[in-house]
Each structure stands twice: as structure tokens, then as C-alpha cells.
PDB file of C-alpha atoms in Angstrom:
ATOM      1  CA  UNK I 227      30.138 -26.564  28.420  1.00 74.00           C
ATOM      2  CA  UNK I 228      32.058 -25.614  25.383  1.00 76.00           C
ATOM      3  CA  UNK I 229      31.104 -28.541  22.968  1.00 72.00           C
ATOM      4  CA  UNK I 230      27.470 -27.067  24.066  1.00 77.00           C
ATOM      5  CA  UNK I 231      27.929 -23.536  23.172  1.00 80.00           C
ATOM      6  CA  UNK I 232      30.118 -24.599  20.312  1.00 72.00           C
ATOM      7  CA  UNK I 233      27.535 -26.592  18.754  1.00 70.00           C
ATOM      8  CA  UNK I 234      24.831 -23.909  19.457  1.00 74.00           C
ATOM      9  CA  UNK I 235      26.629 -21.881  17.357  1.00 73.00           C
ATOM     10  CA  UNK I 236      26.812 -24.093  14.326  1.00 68.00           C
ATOM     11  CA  UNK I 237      22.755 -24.728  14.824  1.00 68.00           C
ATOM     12  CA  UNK I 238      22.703 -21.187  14.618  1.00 71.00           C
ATOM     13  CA  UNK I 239      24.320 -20.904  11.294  1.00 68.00           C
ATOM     14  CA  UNK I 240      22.935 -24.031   9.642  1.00 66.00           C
ATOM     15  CA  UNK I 241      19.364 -24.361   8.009  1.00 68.00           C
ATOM     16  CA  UNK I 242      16.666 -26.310   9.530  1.00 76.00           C
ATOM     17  CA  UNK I 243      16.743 -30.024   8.709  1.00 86.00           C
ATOM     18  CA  UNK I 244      15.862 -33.172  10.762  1.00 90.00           C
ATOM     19  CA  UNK I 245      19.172 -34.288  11.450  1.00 91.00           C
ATOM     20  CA  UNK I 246      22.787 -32.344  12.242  1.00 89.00           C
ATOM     21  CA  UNK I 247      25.671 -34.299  12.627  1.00 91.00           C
ATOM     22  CA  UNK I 248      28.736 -32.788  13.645  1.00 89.00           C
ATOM     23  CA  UNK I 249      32.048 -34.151  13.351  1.00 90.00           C
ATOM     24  CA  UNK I 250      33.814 -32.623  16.314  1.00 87.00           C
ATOM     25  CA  UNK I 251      37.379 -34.521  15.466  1.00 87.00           C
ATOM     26  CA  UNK I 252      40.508 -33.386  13.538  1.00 87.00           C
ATOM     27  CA  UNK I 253      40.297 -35.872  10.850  1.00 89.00           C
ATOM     28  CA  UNK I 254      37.533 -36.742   8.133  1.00 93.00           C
ATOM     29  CA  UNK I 255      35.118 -39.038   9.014  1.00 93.00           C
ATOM     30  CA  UNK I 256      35.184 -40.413   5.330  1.00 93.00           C
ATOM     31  CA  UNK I 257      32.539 -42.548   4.479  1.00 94.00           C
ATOM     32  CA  UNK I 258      32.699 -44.957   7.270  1.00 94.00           C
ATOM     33  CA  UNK I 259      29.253 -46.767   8.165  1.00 95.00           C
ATOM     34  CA  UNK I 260      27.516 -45.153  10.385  1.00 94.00           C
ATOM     35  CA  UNK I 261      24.875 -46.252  13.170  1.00 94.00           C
ATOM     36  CA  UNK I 262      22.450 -43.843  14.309  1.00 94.00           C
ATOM     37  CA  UNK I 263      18.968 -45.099  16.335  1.00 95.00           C
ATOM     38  CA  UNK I 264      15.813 -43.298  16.079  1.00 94.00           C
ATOM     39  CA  UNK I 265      12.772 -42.707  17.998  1.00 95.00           C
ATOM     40  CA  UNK I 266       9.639 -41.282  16.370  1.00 94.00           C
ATOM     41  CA  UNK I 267       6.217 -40.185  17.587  1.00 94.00           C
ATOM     42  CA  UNK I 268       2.921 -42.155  16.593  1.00 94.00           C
ATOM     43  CA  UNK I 269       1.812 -41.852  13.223  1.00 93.00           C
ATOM     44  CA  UNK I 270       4.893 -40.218  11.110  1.00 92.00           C
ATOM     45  CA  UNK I 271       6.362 -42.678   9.211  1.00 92.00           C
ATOM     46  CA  UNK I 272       4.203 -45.584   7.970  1.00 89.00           C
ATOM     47  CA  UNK I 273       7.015 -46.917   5.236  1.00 84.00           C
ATOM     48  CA  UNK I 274      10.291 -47.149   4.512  1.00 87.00           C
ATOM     49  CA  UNK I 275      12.720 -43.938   5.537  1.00 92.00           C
ATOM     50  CA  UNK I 276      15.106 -42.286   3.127  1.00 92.00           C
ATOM     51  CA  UNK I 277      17.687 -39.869   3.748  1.00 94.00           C
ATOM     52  CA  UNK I 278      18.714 -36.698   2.072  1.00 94.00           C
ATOM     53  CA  UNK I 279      21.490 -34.631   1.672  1.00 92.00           C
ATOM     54  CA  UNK I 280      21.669 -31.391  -0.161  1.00 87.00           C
ATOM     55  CA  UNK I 281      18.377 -32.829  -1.339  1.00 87.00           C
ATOM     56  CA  UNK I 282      20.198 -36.078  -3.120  1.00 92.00           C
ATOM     57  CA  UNK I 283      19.340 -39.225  -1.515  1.00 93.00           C
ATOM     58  CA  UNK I 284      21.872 -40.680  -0.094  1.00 93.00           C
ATOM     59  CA  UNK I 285      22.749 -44.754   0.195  1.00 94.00           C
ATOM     60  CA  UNK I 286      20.639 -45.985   3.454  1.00 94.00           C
ATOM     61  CA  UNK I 287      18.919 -48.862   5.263  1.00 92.00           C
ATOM     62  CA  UNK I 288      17.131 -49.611   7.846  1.00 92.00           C
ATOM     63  CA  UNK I 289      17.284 -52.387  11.114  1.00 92.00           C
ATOM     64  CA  UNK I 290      15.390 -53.157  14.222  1.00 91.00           C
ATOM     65  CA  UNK I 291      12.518 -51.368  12.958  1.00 92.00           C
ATOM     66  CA  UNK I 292       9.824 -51.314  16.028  1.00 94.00           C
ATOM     67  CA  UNK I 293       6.381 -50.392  15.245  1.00 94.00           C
ATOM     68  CA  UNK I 294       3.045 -48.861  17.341  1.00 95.00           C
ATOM     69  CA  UNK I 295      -0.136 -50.555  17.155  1.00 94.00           C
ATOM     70  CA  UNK I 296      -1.445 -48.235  14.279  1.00 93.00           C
ATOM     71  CA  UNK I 297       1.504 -49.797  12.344  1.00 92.00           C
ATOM     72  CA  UNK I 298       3.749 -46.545  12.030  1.00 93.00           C
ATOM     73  CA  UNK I 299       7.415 -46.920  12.990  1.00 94.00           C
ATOM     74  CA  UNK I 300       8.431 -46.310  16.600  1.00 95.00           C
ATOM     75  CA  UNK I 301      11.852 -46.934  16.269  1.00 96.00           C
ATOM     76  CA  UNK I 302      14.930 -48.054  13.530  1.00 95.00           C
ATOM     77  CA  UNK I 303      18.461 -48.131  13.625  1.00 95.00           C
ATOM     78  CA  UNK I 304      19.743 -46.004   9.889  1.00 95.00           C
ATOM     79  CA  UNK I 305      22.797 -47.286   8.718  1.00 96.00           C
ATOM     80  CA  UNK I 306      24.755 -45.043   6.105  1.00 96.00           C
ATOM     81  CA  UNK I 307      28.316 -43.886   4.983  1.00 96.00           C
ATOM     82  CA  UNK I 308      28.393 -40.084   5.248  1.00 95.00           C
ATOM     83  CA  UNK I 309      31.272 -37.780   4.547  1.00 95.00           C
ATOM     84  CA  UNK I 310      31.530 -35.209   7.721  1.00 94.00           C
ATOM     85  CA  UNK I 311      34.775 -32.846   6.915  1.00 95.00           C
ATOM     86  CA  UNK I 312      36.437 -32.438  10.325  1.00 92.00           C
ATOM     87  CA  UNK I 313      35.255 -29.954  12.893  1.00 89.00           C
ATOM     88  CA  UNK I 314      31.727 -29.423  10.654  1.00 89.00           C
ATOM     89  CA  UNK I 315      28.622 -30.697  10.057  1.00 89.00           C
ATOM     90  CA  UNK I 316      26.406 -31.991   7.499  1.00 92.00           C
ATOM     91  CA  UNK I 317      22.168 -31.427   7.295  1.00 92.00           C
ATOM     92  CA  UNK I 318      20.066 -34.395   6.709  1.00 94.00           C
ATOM     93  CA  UNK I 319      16.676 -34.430   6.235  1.00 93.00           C
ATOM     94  CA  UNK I 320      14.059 -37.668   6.345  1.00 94.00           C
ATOM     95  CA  UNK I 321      11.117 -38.755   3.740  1.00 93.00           C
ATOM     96  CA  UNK I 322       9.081 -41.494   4.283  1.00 90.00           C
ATOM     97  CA  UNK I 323       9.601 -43.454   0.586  1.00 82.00           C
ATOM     98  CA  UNK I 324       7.591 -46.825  -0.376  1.00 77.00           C
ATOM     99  CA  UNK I 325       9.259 -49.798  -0.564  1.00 70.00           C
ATOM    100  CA  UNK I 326       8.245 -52.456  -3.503  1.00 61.00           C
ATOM    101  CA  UNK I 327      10.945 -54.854  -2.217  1.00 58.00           C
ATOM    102  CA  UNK I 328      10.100 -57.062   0.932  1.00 61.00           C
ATOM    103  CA  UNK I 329      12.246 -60.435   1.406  1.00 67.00           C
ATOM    104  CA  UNK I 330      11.796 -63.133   4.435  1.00 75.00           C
ATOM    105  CA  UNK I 331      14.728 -64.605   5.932  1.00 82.00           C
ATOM    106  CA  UNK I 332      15.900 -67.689   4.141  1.00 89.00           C
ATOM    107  CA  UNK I 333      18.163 -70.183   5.329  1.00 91.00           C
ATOM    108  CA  UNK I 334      21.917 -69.095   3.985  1.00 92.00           C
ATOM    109  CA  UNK I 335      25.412 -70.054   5.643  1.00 94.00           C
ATOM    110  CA  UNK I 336      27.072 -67.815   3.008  1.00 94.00           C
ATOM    111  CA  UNK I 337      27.884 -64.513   1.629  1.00 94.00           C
ATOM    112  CA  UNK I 338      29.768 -62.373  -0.683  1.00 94.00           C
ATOM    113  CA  UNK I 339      29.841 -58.769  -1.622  1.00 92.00           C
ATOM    114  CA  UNK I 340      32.311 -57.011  -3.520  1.00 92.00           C
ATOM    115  CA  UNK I 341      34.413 -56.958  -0.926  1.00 96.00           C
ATOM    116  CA  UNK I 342      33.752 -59.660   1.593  1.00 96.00           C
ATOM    117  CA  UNK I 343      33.603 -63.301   1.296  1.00 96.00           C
ATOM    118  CA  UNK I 344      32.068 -64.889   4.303  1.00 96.00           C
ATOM    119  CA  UNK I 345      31.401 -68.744   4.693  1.00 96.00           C
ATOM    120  CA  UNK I 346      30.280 -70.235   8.196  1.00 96.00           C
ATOM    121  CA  UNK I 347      29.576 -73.793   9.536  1.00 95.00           C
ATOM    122  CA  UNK I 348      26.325 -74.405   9.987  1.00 94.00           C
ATOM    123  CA  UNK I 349      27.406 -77.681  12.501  1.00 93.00           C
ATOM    124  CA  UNK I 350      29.800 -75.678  14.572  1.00 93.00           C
ATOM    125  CA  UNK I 351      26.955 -72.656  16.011  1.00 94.00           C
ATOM    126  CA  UNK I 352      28.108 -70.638  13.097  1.00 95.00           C
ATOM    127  CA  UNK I 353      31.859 -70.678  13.375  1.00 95.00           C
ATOM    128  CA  UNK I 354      33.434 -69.435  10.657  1.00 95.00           C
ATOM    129  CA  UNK I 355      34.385 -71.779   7.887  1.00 93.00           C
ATOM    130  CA  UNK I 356      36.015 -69.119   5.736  1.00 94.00           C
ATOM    131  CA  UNK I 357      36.659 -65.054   5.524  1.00 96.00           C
ATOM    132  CA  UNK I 358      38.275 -63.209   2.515  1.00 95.00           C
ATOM    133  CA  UNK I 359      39.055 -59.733   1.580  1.00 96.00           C
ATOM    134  CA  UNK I 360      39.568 -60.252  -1.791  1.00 94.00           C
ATOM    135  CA  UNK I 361      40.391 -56.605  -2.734  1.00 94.00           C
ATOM    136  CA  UNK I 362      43.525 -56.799  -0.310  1.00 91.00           C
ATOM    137  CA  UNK I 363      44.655 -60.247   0.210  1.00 88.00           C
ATOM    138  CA  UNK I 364      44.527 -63.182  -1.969  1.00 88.00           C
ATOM    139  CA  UNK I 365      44.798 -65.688   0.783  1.00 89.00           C
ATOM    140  CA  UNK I 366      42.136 -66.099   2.958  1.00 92.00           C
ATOM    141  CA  UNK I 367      42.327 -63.961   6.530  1.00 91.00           C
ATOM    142  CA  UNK I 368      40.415 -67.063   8.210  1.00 91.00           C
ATOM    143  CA  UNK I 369      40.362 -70.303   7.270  1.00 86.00           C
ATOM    144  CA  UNK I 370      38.983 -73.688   8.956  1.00 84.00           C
ATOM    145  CA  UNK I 371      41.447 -76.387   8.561  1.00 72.00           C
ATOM    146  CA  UNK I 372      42.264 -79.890  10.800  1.00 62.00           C
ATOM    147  CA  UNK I 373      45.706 -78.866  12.207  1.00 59.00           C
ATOM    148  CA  UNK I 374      48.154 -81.815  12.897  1.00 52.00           C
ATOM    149  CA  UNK I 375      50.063 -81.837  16.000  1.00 50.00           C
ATOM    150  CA  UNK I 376      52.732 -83.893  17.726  1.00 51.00           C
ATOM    151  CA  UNK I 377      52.352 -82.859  21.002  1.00 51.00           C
ATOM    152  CA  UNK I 378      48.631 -84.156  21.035  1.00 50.00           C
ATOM    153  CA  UNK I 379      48.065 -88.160  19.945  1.00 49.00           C
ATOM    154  CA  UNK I 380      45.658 -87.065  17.658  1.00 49.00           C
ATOM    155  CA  UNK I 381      44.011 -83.914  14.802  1.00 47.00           C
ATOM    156  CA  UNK I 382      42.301 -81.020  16.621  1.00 51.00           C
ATOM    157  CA  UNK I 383      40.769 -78.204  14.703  1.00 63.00           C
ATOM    158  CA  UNK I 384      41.031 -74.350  15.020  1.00 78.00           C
ATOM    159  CA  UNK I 385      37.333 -72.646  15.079  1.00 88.00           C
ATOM    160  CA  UNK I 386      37.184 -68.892  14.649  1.00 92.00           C
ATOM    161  CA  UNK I 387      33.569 -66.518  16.071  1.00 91.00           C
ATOM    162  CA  UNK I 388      32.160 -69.307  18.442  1.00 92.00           C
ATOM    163  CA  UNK I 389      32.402 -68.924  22.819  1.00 91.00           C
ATOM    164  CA  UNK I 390      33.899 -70.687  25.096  1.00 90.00           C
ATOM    165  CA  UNK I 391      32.356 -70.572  28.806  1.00 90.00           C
ATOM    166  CA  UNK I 392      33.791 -72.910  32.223  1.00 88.00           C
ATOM    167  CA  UNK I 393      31.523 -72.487  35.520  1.00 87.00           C
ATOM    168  CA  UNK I 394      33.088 -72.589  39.049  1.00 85.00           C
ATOM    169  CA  UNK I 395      32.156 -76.520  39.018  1.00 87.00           C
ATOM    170  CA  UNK I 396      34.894 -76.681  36.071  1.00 86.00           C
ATOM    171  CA  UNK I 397      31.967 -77.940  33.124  1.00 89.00           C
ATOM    172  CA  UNK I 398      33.300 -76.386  30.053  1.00 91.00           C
ATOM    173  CA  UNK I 399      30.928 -75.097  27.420  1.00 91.00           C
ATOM    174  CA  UNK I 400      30.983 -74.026  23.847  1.00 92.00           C
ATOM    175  CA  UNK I 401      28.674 -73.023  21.436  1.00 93.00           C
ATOM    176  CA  UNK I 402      29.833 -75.138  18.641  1.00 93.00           C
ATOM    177  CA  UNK I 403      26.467 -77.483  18.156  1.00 94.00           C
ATOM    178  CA  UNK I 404      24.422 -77.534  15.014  1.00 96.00           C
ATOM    179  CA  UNK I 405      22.403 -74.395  14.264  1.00 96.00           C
ATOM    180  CA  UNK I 406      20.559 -73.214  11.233  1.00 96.00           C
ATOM    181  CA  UNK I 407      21.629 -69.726   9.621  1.00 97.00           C
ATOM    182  CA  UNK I 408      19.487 -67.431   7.877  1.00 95.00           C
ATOM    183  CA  UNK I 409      20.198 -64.268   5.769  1.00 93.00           C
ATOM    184  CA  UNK I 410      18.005 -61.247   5.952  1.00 84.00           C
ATOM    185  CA  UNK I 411      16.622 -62.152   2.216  1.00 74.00           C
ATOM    186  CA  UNK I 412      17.539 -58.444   1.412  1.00 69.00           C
ATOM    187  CA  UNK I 413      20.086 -57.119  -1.065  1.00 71.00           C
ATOM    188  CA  UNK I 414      21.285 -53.909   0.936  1.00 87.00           C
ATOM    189  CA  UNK I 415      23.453 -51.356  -0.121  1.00 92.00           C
ATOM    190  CA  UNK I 416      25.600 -50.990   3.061  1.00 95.00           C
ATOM    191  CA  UNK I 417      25.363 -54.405   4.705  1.00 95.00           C
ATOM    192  CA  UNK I 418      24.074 -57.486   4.982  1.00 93.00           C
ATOM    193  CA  UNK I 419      24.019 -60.055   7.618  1.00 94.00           C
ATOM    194  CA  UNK I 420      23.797 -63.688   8.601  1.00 96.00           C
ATOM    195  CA  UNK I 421      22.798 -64.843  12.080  1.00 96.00           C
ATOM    196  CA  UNK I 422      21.395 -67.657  14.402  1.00 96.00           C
ATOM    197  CA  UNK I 423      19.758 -68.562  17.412  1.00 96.00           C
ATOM    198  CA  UNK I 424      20.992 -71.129  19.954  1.00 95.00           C
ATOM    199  CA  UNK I 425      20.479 -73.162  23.484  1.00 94.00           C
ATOM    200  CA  UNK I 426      23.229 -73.595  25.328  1.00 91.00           C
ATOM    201  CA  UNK I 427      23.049 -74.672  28.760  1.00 89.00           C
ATOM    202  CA  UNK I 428      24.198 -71.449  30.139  1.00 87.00           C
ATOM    203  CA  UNK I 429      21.868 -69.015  28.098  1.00 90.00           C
ATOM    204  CA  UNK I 430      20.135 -68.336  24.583  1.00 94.00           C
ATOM    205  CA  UNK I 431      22.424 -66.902  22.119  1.00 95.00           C
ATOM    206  CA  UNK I 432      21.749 -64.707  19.434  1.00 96.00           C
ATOM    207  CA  UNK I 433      24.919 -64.150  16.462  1.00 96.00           C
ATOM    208  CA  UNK I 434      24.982 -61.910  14.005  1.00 96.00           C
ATOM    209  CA  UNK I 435      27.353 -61.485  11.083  1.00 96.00           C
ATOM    210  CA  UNK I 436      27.307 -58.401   9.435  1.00 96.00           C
ATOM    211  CA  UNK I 437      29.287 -58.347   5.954  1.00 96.00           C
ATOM    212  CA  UNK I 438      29.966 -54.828   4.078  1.00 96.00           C
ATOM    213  CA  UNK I 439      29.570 -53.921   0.405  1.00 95.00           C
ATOM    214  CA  UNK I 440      31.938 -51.351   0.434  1.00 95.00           C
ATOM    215  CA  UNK I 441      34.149 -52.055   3.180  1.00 96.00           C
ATOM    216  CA  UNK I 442      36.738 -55.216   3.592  1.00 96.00           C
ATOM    217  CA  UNK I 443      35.101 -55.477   7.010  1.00 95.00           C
ATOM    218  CA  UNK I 444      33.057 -57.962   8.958  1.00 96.00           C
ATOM    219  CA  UNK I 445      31.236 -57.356  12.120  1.00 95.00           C
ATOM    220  CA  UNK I 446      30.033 -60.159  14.591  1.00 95.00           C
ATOM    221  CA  UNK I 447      27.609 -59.145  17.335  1.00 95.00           C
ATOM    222  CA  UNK I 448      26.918 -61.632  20.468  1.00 95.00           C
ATOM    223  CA  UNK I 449      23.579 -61.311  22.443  1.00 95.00           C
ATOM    224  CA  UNK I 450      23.197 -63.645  25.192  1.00 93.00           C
ATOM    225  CA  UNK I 451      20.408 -64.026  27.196  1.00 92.00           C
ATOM    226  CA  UNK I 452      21.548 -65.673  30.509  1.00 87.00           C
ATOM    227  CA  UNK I 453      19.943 -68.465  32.855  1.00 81.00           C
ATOM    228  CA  UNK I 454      21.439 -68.621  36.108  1.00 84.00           C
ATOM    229  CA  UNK I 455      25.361 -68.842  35.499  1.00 84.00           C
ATOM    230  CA  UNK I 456      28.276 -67.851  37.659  1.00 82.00           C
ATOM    231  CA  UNK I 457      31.264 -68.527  35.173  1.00 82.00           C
ATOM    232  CA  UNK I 458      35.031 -68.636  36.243  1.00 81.00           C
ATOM    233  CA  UNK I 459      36.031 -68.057  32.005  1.00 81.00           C
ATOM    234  CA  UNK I 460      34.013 -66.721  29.665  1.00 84.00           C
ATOM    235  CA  UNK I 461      36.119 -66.265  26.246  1.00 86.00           C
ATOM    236  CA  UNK I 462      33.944 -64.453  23.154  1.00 88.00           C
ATOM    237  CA  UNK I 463      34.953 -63.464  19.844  1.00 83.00           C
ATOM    238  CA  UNK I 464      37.825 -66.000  18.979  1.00 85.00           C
ATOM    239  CA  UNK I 465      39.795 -66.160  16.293  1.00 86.00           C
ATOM    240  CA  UNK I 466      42.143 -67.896  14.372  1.00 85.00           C
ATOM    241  CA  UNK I 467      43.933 -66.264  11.762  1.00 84.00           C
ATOM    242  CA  UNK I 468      45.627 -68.126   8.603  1.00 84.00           C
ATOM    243  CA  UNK I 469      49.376 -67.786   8.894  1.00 80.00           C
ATOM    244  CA  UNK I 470      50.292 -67.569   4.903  1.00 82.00           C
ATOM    245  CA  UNK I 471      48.015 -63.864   4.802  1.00 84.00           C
ATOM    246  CA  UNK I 472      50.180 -62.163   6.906  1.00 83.00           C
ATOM    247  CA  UNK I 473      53.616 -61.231   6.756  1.00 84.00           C
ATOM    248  CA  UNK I 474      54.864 -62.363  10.277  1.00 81.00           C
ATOM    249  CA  UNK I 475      57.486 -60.101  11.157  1.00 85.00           C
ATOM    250  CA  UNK I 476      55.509 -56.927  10.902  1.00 85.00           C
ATOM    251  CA  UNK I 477      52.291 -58.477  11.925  1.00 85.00           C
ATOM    252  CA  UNK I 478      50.497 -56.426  14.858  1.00 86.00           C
ATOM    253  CA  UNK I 479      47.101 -55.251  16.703  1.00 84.00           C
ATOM    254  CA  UNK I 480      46.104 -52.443  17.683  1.00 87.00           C
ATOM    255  CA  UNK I 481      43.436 -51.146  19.941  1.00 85.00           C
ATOM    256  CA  UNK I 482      41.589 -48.206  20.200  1.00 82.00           C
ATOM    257  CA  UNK I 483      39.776 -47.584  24.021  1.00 80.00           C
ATOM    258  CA  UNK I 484      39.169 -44.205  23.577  1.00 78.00           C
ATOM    259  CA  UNK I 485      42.558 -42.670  24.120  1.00 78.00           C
ATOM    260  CA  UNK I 486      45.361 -43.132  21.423  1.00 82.00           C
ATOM    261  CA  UNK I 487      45.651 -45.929  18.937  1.00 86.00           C
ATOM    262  CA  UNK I 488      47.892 -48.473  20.697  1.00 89.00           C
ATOM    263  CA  UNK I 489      49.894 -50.852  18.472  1.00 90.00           C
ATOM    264  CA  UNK I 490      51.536 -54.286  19.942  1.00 87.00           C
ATOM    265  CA  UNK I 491      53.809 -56.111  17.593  1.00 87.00           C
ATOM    266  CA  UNK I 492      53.441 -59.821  17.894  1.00 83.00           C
ATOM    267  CA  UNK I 493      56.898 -61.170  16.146  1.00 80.00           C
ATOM    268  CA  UNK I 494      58.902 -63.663  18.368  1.00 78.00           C
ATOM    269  CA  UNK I 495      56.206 -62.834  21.732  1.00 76.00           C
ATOM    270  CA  UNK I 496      54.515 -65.843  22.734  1.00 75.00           C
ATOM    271  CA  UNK I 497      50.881 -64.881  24.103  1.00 72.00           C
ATOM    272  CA  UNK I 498      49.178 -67.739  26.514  1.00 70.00           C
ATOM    273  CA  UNK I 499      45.476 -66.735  26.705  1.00 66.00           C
ATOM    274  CA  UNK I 500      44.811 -69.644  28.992  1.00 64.00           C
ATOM    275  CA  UNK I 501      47.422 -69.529  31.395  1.00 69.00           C
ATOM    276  CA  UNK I 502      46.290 -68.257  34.531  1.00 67.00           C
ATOM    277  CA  UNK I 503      48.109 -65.684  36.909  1.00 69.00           C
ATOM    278  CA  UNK I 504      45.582 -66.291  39.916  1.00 72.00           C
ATOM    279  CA  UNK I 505      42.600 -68.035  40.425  1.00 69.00           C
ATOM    280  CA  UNK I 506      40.196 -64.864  40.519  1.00 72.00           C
ATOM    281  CA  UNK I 507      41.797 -63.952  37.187  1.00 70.00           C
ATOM    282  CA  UNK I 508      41.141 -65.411  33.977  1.00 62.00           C
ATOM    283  CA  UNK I 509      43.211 -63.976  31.646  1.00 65.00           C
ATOM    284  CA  UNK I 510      46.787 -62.551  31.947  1.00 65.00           C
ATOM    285  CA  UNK I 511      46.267 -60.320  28.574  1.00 67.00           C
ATOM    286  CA  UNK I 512      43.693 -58.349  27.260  1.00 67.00           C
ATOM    287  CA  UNK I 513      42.931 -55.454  24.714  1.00 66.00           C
TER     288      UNK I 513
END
């Protein structure tokens, strides 16, 4: 293929190192976080891994690490914010380095970096309580708060993170139950994360918040482990925003599915996530 011959012609050029990565796109990628997984043969690396570039270190860390029975590391997922200019490549060699800072999980329903402020409710399966940028917005992006209504007799209140699953028998389930959150105990210098482990009827469920240092971003990662369960709705990753941090009448989403970045302005559209065009479907919109 092209790409192929393309990028046999950069290896060609560049010096040996244990790692090329080529940025085949028209713009930067500029210091975004980066996830790359490795796999390593027995016996290589028997500490921590550092990365270097130009021979500087570079800011790195490592999750998932897997290890063989002779206690040398099978495989890790390297997390780190490289500058690739577009259409080139950078060289990036590893070196095993030892580590004099080990930390146990600890129980923690909080966290804050310089640019992330991250609370979560520790009753509710880890919905979130509270999520600032500080950086870019004063007011907080979410916020939990008992909303008054007068179309119901009574207060209900508006989670944000947490699932929402209905069988074909119509028993509705949600993961907001009391759960105990733990941090990673580590101070990292791209991210750190939260995360807990529940029973729900319908499967085990493992969440994971991941907050940035350098980045007014926020990850949440889902891993369910199912028991037998034939759902009819199955709603992950929701959200409710605070009103007063946006302005409303340029307010929009966009998605990006691998095409073009699609933007959907949201001013005077009403969008009913539960209403339901036919009974095979469960949603009428989606991104």
C-alpha cells in the first residue's frame, strides 16, 4: 500500500531507536496524551520504563503493567504527551530506570490537579458530585444539585457518570448504590485516576476516572463484566451539565466518528433521549 511504502521510506531515513511514531495527518499532534500498549519478551525490563527523546527524558507513566513469573514486565500501557509535527515522525528510545516511589491504593473520592477538579459520590456508585475546569470556567461544568419541579409532586436529583440498564421483563437498574473509591496512591505527571468496583444484578462493574495535569479533561472508562442479561435499554456515560457554565445560545456538540468533525447546535431543539420511535429501538438520537 502507499502508507506502507511511505513509511518504509521514513524508516529508511531515520536512525535506529525502539520506537517510531509517525504522524501521518495534516495537523500537529501537539502534546495531546497519548496511549500506546507494549509487549516485551521475558527478562528485559525488570523496573520501571522511561522514555527518551533526542536523548532527554521525556514526561511518562506507566498502567496495566503485566508481569512473567521471573518478575520482568510482559506488558504496560505508556502514557505521554509527545509533539509529532504533521506528516513526520519522532524516535523514541526505552531504559529501564528504578523507581524509589511505590504507593498502594488508598481510599479517595476526590481529586485536583492544576487543571481538573473532580469530586464523586461515594453513595451514588461514583456519580459525580462535582467537575471543574478552573483554567476556563469559573462555574462548575457538572454539578450535583436536588432540582425542584412542578410537574413531579416531589425533589428528584440529576446524577452525572453512573448507568442506567431495563431488561425485556421491564426491571430497571442503575448503578447508583454505595461503593468505595480508591486513588492509585501515585502522584503522576500525566494522569491520575479514581475508580471502583461494583455488583449489580446484571454484571460486575469496573469505573475509572482518569483526571489530567495538563489538560482540562476528564476521562471515564466503563468495564462490565456481564451475567446473563438480555437488556431492552442500556444508557452509559450520562451527564448532566450545569446551565450557568455555558452560554446557551451558542452551546453545541460535536462528534468525531472518524470522518469530519460534526457540530449540532442545541439552542431552542428539544432532545427526548427516552422517547421511543419503535419498540426494537431504544433511542431516537445518538452521536
Amino acid at each position: 500500500s502507499k502508507l506502507k511504502v511511505k513509511l518504509q521510506k521514513i524508516l529508511n531515513k531515520t536512525k535506529p531507536s525502539d520506537l517510531i511514531l509517525f504522524n501521518p495527518s495534516k495537523y500537529d499532534w501537539n502534546r495531546l496524551p497519548f496511549e500506546l500498549k507494549l509487549h516485551f519478551q521475558p527478562g528485559i525490563f525488570f523496573s520501571d520504563i522511561v522514555l527518551y527523546l533526542d536523548n532527554r527524558e521525556i514526561p511518562s507513566q506507566l498502567e496495566e503493567q503485566k508481569f512473567y513469573k521471573d518478575g520482568s514486565l510482559r506488558s504496560t500501557t505508556i502514557i505521554f504527551e509527545p509533539l509529532i509535527k504533521r506528516k513526520s515522525c519522532i524516535n523514541i528510545n526505552l531504559d529501564s530506570k528504578q523507581s524509589d516511589v511505590y504507593s498502594k491504593s488508598q481510599m479517595q473520592n476526590e481529586l485536583t490537579t492544576s487543571n481538573v477538579e473532580l469530586k464523586l459520590l461515594h453513595k451514588k456508585g461514583a456519580a459525580i458530585s462535582e467537575l471543574s475546569f478552573p483554567k476556563i470556567e469559573k462555574n462548575s461544568m457538572i454539578q450535583f444539585l436536588q432540582q425542584k419541579t412542578s410537574i413531579r409532586t416531589k425533589s428528584y436529583y440529576d446524577y452525572s457518570g453512573h448507568t442506567i440498564a431495563m431488561d425485556r421483563n421491564g426491571n430497571k437498574y442503575t448503578d447508583l448504590v454505595n461503593t468505595t473509591i480508591f486513588s492509585d496512591g501515585n502522584l503522576n505527571p500525566i494522569r491520575s485516576k479514581l475508580f471502583c468496583n461494583i455488583d449489580l444484578p446484571f454484571a460486575h462493574l469496573t469505573k475509572l476516572f482518569y483526571v489530567y495535569e495538563n489538560h482540562p479533561r476528564l476521562d471515564i472508562k466503563y468495564i462490565f463484566n456481564f451475567k446473563e442479561f438480555r437488556p431492552s435499554a442500556f444508557r452509559v456515560g450520562i451527564i448532566t451539565l450545569n446551565p450557568d457554565a455555558f452560554n446557551r445560545k451558542n452551546l453545541c456538540y460535536s462528534t468525531h466518528n472518524g470522518g469530519k468533525l460534526e457540530s449540532f447546535v442545541l439552542d431552542n431543539n428539544s432532545i427526548i433521549h427516552v422517547k421511543l420511535l419503535r419498540p426494537n429501538l431504544t433511542k431516537q438520537s445518538c452521536l
